[in-house]
PDB file of C-alpha atoms in Angstrom:
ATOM      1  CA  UNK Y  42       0.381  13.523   4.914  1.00 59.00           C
ATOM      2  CA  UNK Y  43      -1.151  11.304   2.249  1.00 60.00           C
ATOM      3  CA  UNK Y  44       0.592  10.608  -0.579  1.00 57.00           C
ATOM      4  CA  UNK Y  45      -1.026  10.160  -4.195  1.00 53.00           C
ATOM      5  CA  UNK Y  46      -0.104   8.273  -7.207  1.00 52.00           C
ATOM      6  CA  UNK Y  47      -1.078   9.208 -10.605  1.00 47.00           C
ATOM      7  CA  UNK Y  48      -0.668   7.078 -13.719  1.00 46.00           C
ATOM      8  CA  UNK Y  49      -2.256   6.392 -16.531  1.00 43.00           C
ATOM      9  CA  UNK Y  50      -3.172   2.832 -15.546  1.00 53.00           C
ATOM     10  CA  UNK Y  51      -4.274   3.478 -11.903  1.00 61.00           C
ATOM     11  CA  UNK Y  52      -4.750   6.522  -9.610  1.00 78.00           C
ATOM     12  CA  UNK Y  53      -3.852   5.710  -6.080  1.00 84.00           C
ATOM     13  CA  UNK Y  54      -3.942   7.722  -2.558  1.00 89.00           C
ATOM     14  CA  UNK Y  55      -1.921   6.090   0.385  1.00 92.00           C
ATOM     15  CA  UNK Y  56      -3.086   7.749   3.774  1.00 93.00           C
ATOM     16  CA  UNK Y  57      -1.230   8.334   6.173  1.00 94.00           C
ATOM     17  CA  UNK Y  58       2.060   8.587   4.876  1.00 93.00           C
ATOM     18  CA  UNK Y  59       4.484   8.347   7.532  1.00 95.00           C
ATOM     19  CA  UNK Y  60       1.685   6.292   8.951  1.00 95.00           C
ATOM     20  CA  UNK Y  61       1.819   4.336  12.820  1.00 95.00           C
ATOM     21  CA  UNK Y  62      -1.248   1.590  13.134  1.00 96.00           C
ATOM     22  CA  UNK Y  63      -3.442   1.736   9.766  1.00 96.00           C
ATOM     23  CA  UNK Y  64      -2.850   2.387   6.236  1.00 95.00           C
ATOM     24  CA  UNK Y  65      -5.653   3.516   4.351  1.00 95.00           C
ATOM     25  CA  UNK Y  66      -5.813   2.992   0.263  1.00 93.00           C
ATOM     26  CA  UNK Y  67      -8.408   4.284  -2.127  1.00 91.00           C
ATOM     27  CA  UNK Y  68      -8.279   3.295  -6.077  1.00 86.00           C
ATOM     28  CA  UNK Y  69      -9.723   6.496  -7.990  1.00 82.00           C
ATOM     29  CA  UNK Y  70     -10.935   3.229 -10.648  1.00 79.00           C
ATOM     30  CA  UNK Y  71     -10.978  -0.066  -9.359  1.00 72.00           C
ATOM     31  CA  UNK Y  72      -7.940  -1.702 -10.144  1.00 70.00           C
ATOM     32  CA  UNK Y  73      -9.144  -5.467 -11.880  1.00 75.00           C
ATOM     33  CA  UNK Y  74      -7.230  -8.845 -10.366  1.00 78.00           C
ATOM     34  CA  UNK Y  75      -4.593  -6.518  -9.237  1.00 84.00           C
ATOM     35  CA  UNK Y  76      -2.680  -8.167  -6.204  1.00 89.00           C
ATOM     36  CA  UNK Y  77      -0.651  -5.751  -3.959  1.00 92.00           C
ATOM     37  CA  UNK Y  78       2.478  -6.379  -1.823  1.00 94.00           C
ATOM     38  CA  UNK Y  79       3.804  -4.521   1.078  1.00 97.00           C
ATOM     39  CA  UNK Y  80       8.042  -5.539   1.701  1.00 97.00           C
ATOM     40  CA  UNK Y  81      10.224  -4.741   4.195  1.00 97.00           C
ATOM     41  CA  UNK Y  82      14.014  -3.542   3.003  1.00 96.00           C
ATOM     42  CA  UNK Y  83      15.044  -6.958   3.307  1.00 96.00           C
ATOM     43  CA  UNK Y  84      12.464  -7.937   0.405  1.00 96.00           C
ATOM     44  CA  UNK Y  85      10.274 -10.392   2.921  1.00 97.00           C
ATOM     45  CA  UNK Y  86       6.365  -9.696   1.987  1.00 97.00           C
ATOM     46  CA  UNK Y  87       4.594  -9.169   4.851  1.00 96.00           C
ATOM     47  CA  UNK Y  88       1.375  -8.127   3.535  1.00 97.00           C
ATOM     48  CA  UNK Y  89      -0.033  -9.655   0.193  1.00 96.00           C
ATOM     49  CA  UNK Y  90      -3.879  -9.811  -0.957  1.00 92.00           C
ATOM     50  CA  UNK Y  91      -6.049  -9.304  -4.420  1.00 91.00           C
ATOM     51  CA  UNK Y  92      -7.763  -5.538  -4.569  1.00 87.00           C
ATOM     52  CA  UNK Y  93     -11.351  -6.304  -4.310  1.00 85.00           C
ATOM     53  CA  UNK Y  94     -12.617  -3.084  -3.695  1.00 86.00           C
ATOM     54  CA  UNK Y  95     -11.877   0.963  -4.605  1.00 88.00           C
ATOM     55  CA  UNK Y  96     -10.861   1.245  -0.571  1.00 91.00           C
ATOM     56  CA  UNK Y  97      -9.588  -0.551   2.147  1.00 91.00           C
ATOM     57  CA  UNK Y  98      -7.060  -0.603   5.102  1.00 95.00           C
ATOM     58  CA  UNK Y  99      -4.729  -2.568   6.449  1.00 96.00           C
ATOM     59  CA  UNK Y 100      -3.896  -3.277  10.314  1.00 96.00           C
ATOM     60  CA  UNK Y 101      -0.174  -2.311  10.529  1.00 97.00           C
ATOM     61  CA  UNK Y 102      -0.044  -2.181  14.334  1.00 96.00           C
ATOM     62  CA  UNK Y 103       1.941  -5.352  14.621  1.00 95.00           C
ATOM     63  CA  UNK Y 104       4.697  -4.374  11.963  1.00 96.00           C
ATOM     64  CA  UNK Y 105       7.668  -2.844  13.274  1.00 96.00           C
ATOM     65  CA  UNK Y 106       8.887   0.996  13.072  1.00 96.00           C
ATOM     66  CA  UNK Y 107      10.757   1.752   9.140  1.00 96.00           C
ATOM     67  CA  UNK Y 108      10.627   1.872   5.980  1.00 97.00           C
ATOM     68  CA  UNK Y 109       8.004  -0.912   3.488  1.00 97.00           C
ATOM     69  CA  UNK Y 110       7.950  -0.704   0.172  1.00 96.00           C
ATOM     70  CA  UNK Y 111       3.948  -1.198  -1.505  1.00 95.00           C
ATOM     71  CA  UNK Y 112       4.431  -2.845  -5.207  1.00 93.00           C
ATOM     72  CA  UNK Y 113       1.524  -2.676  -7.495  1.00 87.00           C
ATOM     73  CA  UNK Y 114       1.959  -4.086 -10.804  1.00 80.00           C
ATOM     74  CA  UNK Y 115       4.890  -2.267 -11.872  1.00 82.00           C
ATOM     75  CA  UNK Y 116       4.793   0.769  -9.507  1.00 85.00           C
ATOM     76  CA  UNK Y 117       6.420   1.032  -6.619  1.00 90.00           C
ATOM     77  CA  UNK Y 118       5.749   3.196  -3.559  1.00 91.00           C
ATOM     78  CA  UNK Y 119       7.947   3.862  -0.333  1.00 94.00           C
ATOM     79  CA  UNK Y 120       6.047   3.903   3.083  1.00 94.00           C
ATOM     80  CA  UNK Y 121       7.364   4.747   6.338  1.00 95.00           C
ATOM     81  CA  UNK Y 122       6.343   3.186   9.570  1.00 95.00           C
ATOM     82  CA  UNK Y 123       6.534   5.469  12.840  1.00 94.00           C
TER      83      UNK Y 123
END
């Protein structure tokens, strides 16, 4: 399933959610100089990089199986790795 954030300051959809190999992101408005983290449940980042575009993906075929935790600005999103 995909999984969709509304707020007032950005709209985001995470795809898939459980997801196994890629995660796919799409900004409804591009969000400016906004960095975004992915951590595991013991806090270590293991995926950090500055937005610079309304879409992208990330590889997540190396991570293992659990649960991550994407922060953006103040938000915070569970994700779950099959």
């Amino acid at each position: 399933g995909a999984l969709e954030l509304i707020s007032t300051e950005h709209s985001i959809n995470i795809n898939p959610n459980p997801f196994e190999n890629k995660l796919e992101l799409k900004f409804a408005q591009f969000p400016e100089k906004a960095i975004i983290f992915i951590t595991d449940v013991a806090g270590s980042v293991i995926y950090q990089n500055l937005i610079a575009s309304n879409s992208f993906s990330i590889n997540t075929s190396q991570w293992p199986k659990g649960f991550y935790f994407l922060h953006l600005n103040e938000k915070t999103i569970k994700l779950v790795k099959l």
